Amino acid sequence: MINPYFQQLPGSYLFSEIARRVRAFQEQHTGRPIIRLGIGDVTRPLVPVAIEAMHRAADDLSRSETFHGYGPEQGHAFLREAIVSSQYLSRGLDIEPDEVFVSDGAKSDVGNIGDLFDARTKVAICDPVYPVYVDSNVMDGRAGELLPDGRWSNITYLPCTEANGFIPDVPSRNVPAPDLIYLCFPNNPTGAMASREQLAGFVDYANRNGSIILYDAAYESFIDGDLPHSIFEIPGARTCAIEFQSFSKLAGFTGVRCGFTVIPKELIREGASLHALWNRRQTTRFNGASYIAQRAAEAVLGTQGRAQLKETIRYYQENAALIRNGLSSTGFTVFGGEHAPYIWLKTPDKLTSWEFFDLLLNKAQVVGTPGSGFGPHGEGYFRLTAFGSHESAEEAIVRIAESF
Amino acid sequence: MINPYFQQLPGSYLFSEIARRVRAFQEQHTGRPIIRLGIGDVTRPLVPVAIEAMHRAADDLSRSETFHGYGPEQGHAFLREAIVSSQYLSRGLDIEPDEVFVSDGAKSDVGNIGDLFDARTKVAICDPVYPVYVDSNVMDGRAGELLPDGRWSNITYLPCTEANGFIPDVPSRNVPAPDLIYLCFPNNPTGAMASREQLAGFVDYANRNGSIILYDAAYESFIDGDLPHSIFEIPGARTCAIEFQSFSKLAGFTGVRCGFTVIPKELIREGASLHALWNRRQTTRFNGASYIAQRAAEAVLGTQGRAQLKETIRYYQENAALIRNGLSSTGFTVFGGEHAPYIWLKTPDKLTSWEFFDLLLNKAQVVGTPGSGFGPHGEGYFRLTAFGSHESAEEAIVRIAESF
């Protein structure tokens, strides 16, 4: 009866342990407020076009003539077309509107995509990484046994290290080719961004070995300069890749809830069309994203909307630069923060991630996320996010500079 | 790699076949417009408190001071508390707010609950039934082989027939007790409503046999009179039942998207807390319902909101009575439509469901749903819905009376 694999999952202690230590500190200290640079949630208000679109959408629902009930599970045509036009056609990419599946967010899709695969499917995942990739595969019975070092016996880990610039190599020839390869660029937590050539290496590997790349592009709007915003910018990706995207970081929709997944019709494995399988999954187990969220998403993708979004993204990018440069000047070794809202710093004096967490909290009253929480190769690193205000980022840097 | 069970699913032809036949008819006939009483989607605008709440929520997101990003995956406390107060405490039922999991809708939850169970889990499902229960179990590998009569070899079917008033008996002693029993009251498609005693029979059976009742209460707002709105009105349900609820029919949120699932903490199977398992599932694979939908849901559950909802429900109930009585007077044998938005009629002259579909389309230009589309025991029946306008319901009855 009970899915045995759920029981294998260790508790998710990272953020609750952080909260516990912060609480304990606060109980013993009064004084200046704590600055939280740990959480990957946006803080800026939505852009005006999104708010206006939500008001109009609410009004639509107030009159029979303009009322909308169930929409297509795959998303309203107006949004699928806006996504294609704004995110793909504008980059010369040939994605059809019916290859875009709108959802309530990338986290749902990244987890639910596992429904399409059996328990014997071999999975490769970067280390360190966003925990949902691993946890959802554990639940689906693909991970094997939990090893003492925190890894799972049946998962192929792709180490992301200072030596490889936090961009993993394709899986070694010594391991059986994985069926699924999870990639996320710009990366959470390292902030690293892969080049066109590096992604081409993965696309070639996947096409040669019959793997599928599950490409999480949730942070693409932070890319600065000529780097690939979509895996479909890489020739050959249409036969080996699924892309997840989100309005959460693009437009601050973490509370509004809207994302999308692109599955090209040419993606076939074992004779099955992944596009058809996902369509069946979504029509059976999902009933469409909120009409209001879809109207707001459509609005931000228009000309005026994109211009307004740019300002919000620039605000966070300025924070990222401020934190990155401030830490650098203080003598820290810092990565990320250029094409991503995440700054990945090397802990000083070979401190563990948690030792540095405690030190930072005690000395500077700044909270971040210990890198070891993202996987064994995150040990010795620490994540700060750029999603706060300018004022808090500046103050955090001043405090850190005074403390170290 | 590919989930083999997806391939077993036959195409979902019911509504596309209906659309095809309607199109074919329209190409050959001009004349009066077709009246569609086939679709289970609402048509009335949202009540004023919902619209006002959505405007306020949109404004919240327009200012940093009131901005909301990620909410708890389980739902905002304001809504979980409003649900408990309005739907449970008001009926003397002791449900805790943290036993309520808010989601983007009951269809997602009804499908996703399957993640908590393994492939060997034995499932009992009513016949006829809402297709998602069967299809999601097929996808999870619990259904066995598709038999020539349209049933699945490993599913225990609970026939809902005229003889049992469309309320099934508990599973026979001759079959192994199922682990999961799907029940839906008021029922889709038959419109039948179970009595307290009938539900108590299921609760007793489940507690004696270690089964879990998956209770779909999506249509509870249509109940008229002293009948159980929640499975938790039945003593003993806290140790054997999970309840799915939706704002779709309660408040017309089919496009807004909000539902919830209640899992009591006493529900333990094989040593595992279903509440804890679902919490883990939702925190890993879901990121909360839309803030705007949650604020609107909170609003409709207030005193003013409930009063406004009542008017909309009454509008549909009047349609249901109109259709039910009109068909009865014309000589049809009619079920449902009293505590439900669905009218379930027996086809005249032993016509098959599809033969009656064609006849109704040709003679009256009225479209409904053939009962056989909901399962083998739906053959010989036909579903009409009360979700249209008074005018179309009246006109449909006039046309049917003229035609039969």
mmCIF file of C-alpha atoms in Angstrom, chain A residues 122-125 155-158 168-183 196-214 231 234-237 239-241 267 269, chain B residues 1:
data_model
loop_
_atom_site.group_PDB
_atom_site.id
_atom_site.type_symbol
_atom_site.label_atom_id
_atom_site.label_comp_id
_atom_site.label_asym_id
_atom_site.label_seq_id
_atom_site.Cartn_x
_atom_site.Cartn_y
_atom_site.Cartn_z
ATOM 1 C CA LYS A 122 18.939 6.072 -14.544
ATOM 2 C CA VAL A 123 19.348 9.634 -13.394
ATOM 3 C CA ALA A 124 22.329 12.033 -13.391
ATOM 4 C CA ILE A 125 22.213 15.103 -11.174
ATOM 5 C CA ILE A 155 22.160 8.385 -8.868
ATOM 6 C CA THR A 156 25.070 9.482 -11.010
ATOM 7 C CA TYR A 157 26.442 12.692 -9.539
ATOM 8 C CA LEU A 158 28.074 15.297 -11.746
ATOM 9 C CA PRO A 168 30.071 19.659 -14.793
ATOM 10 C CA ASP A 169 31.591 17.447 -17.431
ATOM 11 C CA VAL A 170 29.319 15.059 -19.299
ATOM 12 C CA PRO A 171 29.024 11.705 -17.508
ATOM 13 C CA SER A 172 32.157 9.611 -17.624
ATOM 14 C CA ARG A 173 32.434 6.724 -20.089
ATOM 15 C CA ASN A 174 32.938 4.464 -17.089
ATOM 16 C CA VAL A 175 29.321 4.797 -15.952
ATOM 17 C CA PRO A 176 26.308 3.564 -17.907
ATOM 18 C CA ALA A 177 24.784 6.502 -19.783
ATOM 19 C CA PRO A 178 22.005 8.039 -17.680
ATOM 20 C CA ASP A 179 18.500 8.222 -19.136
ATOM 21 C CA LEU A 180 17.873 11.626 -17.566
ATOM 22 C CA ILE A 181 20.365 14.443 -16.976
ATOM 23 C CA TYR A 182 19.178 17.360 -14.850
ATOM 24 C CA LEU A 183 20.881 20.654 -15.686
ATOM 25 C CA ARG A 196 27.104 27.472 -25.639
ATOM 26 C CA GLU A 197 29.980 25.015 -26.144
ATOM 27 C CA GLN A 198 29.490 23.415 -22.762
ATOM 28 C CA LEU A 199 25.771 22.920 -23.388
ATOM 29 C CA ALA A 200 26.538 21.604 -26.871
ATOM 30 C CA GLY A 201 28.681 18.952 -25.177
ATOM 31 C CA PHE A 202 25.662 17.795 -23.184
ATOM 32 C CA VAL A 203 23.329 17.890 -26.189
ATOM 33 C CA ASP A 204 25.769 15.807 -28.216
ATOM 34 C CA TYR A 205 26.199 13.367 -25.347
ATOM 35 C CA ALA A 206 22.420 13.053 -24.893
ATOM 36 C CA ASN A 207 21.756 12.488 -28.580
ATOM 37 C CA ARG A 208 24.535 9.913 -28.835
ATOM 38 C CA ASN A 209 23.420 8.024 -25.730
ATOM 39 C CA GLY A 210 19.649 8.396 -25.879
ATOM 40 C CA SER A 211 19.582 10.504 -22.710
ATOM 41 C CA ILE A 212 17.059 13.249 -22.052
ATOM 42 C CA ILE A 213 18.285 16.594 -20.691
ATOM 43 C CA LEU A 214 15.870 18.094 -18.157
ATOM 44 C CA ILE A 231 18.654 24.812 -24.253
ATOM 45 C CA ILE A 234 21.797 24.528 -28.987
ATOM 46 C CA PRO A 235 21.473 22.639 -32.295
ATOM 47 C CA GLY A 236 20.186 19.121 -31.699
ATOM 48 C CA ALA A 237 18.342 19.949 -28.477
ATOM 49 C CA THR A 239 15.633 15.567 -30.043
ATOM 50 C CA CYS A 240 16.984 15.343 -26.491
ATOM 51 C CA ALA A 241 15.759 18.130 -24.206
ATOM 52 C CA LEU A 267 11.662 14.052 -28.543
ATOM 53 C CA ARG A 269 12.311 7.560 -26.561
ATOM 54 C CA MET B 1 12.974 4.564 -19.046
#
